[in-house]
mmCIF file of C-alpha atoms in Angstrom:
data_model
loop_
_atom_site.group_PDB
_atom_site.id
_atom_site.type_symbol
_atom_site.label_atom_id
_atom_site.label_comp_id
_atom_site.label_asym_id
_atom_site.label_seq_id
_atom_site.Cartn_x
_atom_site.Cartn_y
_atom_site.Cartn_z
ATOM 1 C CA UNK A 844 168.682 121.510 90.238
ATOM 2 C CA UNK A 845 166.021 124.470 90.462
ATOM 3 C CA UNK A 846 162.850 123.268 87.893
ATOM 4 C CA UNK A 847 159.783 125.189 87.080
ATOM 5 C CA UNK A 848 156.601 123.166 86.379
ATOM 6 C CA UNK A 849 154.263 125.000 84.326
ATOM 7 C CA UNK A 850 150.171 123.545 84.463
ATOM 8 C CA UNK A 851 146.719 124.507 84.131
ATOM 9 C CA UNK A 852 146.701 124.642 79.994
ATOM 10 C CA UNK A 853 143.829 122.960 78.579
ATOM 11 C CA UNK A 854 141.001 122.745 76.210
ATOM 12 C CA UNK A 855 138.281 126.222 76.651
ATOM 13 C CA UNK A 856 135.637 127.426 74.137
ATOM 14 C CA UNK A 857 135.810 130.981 73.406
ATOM 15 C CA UNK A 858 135.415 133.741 75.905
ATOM 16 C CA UNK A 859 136.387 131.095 78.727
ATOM 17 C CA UNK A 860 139.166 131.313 80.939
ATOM 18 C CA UNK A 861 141.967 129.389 82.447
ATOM 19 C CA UNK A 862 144.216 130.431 85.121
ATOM 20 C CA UNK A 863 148.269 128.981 84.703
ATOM 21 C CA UNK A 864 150.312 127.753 87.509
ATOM 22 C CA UNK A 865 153.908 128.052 87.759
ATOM 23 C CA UNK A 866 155.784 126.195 90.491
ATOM 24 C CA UNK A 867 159.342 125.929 91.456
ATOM 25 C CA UNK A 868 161.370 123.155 93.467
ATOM 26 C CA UNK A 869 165.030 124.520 94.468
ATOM 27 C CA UNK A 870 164.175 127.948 93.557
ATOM 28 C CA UNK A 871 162.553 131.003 95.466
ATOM 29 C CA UNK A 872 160.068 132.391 92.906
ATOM 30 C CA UNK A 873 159.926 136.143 94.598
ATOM 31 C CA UNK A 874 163.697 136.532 94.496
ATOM 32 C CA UNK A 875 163.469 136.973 90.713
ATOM 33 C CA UNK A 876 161.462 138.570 87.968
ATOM 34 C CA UNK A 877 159.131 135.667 86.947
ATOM 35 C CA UNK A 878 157.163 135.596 83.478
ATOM 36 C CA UNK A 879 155.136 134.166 80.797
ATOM 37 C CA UNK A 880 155.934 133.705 77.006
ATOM 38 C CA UNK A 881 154.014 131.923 74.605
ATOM 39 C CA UNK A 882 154.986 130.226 71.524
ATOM 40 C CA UNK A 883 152.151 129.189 68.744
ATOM 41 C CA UNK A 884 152.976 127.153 65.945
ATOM 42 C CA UNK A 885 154.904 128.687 62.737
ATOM 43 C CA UNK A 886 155.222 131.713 65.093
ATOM 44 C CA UNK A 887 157.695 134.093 67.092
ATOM 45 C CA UNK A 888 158.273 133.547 70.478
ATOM 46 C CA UNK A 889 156.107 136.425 72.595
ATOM 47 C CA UNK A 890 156.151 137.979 75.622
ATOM 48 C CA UNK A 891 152.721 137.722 77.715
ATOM 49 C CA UNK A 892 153.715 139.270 81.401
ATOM 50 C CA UNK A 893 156.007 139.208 83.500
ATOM 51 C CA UNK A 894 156.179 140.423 87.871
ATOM 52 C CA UNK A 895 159.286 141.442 89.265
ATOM 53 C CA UNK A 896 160.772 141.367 92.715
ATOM 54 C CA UNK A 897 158.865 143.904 94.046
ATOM 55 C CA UNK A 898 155.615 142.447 93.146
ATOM 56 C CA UNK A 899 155.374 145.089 90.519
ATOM 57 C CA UNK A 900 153.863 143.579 86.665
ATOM 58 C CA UNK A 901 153.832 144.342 83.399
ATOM 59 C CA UNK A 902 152.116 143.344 80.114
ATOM 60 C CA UNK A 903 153.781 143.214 76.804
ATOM 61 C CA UNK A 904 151.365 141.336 74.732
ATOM 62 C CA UNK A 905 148.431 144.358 73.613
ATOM 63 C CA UNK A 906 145.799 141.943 73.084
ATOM 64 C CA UNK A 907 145.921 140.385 76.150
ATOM 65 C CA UNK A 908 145.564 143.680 78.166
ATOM 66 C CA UNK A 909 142.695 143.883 80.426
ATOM 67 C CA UNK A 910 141.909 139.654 79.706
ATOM 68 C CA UNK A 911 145.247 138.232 81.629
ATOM 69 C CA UNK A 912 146.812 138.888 84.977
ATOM 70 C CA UNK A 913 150.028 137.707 86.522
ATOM 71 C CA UNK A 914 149.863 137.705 89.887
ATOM 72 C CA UNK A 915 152.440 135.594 92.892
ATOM 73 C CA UNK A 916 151.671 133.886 95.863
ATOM 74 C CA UNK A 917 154.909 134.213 97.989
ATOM 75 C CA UNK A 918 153.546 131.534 100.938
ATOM 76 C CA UNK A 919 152.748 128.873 98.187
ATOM 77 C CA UNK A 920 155.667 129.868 95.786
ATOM 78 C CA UNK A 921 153.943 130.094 92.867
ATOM 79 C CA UNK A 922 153.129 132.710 90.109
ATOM 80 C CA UNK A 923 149.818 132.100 88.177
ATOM 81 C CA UNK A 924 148.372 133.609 84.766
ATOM 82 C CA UNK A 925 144.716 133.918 84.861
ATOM 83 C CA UNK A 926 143.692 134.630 81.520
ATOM 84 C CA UNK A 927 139.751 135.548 80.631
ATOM 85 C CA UNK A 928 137.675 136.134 77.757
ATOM 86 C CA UNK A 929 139.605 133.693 75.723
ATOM 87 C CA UNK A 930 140.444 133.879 71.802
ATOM 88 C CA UNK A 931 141.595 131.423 68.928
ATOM 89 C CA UNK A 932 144.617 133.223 68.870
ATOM 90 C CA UNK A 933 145.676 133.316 72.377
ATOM 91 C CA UNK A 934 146.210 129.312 71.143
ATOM 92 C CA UNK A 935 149.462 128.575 72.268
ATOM 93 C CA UNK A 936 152.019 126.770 74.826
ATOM 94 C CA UNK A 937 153.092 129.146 77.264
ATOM 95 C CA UNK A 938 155.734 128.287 79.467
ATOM 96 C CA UNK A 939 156.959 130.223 82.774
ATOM 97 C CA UNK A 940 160.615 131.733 83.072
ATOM 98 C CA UNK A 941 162.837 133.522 85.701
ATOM 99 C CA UNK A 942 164.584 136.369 84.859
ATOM 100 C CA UNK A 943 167.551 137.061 87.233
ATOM 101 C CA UNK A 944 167.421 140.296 88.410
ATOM 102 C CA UNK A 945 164.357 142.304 85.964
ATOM 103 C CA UNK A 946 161.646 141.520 83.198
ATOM 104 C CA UNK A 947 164.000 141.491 80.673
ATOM 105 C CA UNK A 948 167.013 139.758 79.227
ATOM 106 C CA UNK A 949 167.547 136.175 79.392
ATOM 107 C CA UNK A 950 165.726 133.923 80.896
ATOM 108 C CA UNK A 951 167.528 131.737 83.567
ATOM 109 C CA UNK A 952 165.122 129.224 83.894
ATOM 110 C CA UNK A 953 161.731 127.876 81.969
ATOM 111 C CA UNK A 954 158.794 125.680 82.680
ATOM 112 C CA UNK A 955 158.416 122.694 80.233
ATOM 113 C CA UNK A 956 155.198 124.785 78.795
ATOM 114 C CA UNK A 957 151.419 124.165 79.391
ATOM 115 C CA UNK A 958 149.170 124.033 76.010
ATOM 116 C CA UNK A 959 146.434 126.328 75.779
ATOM 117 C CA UNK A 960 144.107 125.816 73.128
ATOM 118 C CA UNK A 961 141.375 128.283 72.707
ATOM 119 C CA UNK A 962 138.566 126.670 70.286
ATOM 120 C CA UNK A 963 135.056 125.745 70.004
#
């Protein structure tokens, strides 16, 4: 059964950073569009990034443009979201998925979520 493990959440003050991990078991990460959503309490679901086959991303969360990056490693089959310059409200669990074929749709398949919490 193809699982994603999502990791690298944590505790960071204000203007730190923290880079997310997502691995997969049973699953080839760069034969789909991988992303990140986060979910905060009493809040929508939202989009954060997302990389597709071709290596190509995009960002759908406007206050996290220019602070977080998505980026793959196809050797270690992984996809990681380094996020800087931290803010209270980037507080959050954020959880990998796989879209099937582009950055949009249904997911297929999601990480159990890594908390981020963003205080001081």
């Amino acid at each position: 059964q193809p699982q994603l493990v999502d990791s690298g959440g944590g505790l960071v003050q204000p203007g730190g950073s923290l880079r997310l991990s997502c691995a997969a078991s049973d699953l080839i990460l760069n034969y789909y569009a991988v992303g990140w959503f986060r979910q905060a309490p009493g809040k929508e679901r939202e989009g954060v990034s997302c990389i597709n086959k071709s290596g190509i991303s995009t960002d759908f969360l406007n206050s996290a443009k220019g602070r977080f990056t998505i980026s793959r490693d196809i050797a270690k089959n992984m996809v990681y979201l380094q996020m800087n310059s931290l803010k209270p409200e980037d507080t959050a669990v954020y959880y990998c998925v796989t879209y099937p074929r582009r950055c949009e749709g249904l997911y297929e398949y999601r990480g159990q979520g890594t908390q981020v919490t963003v205080s001081s």
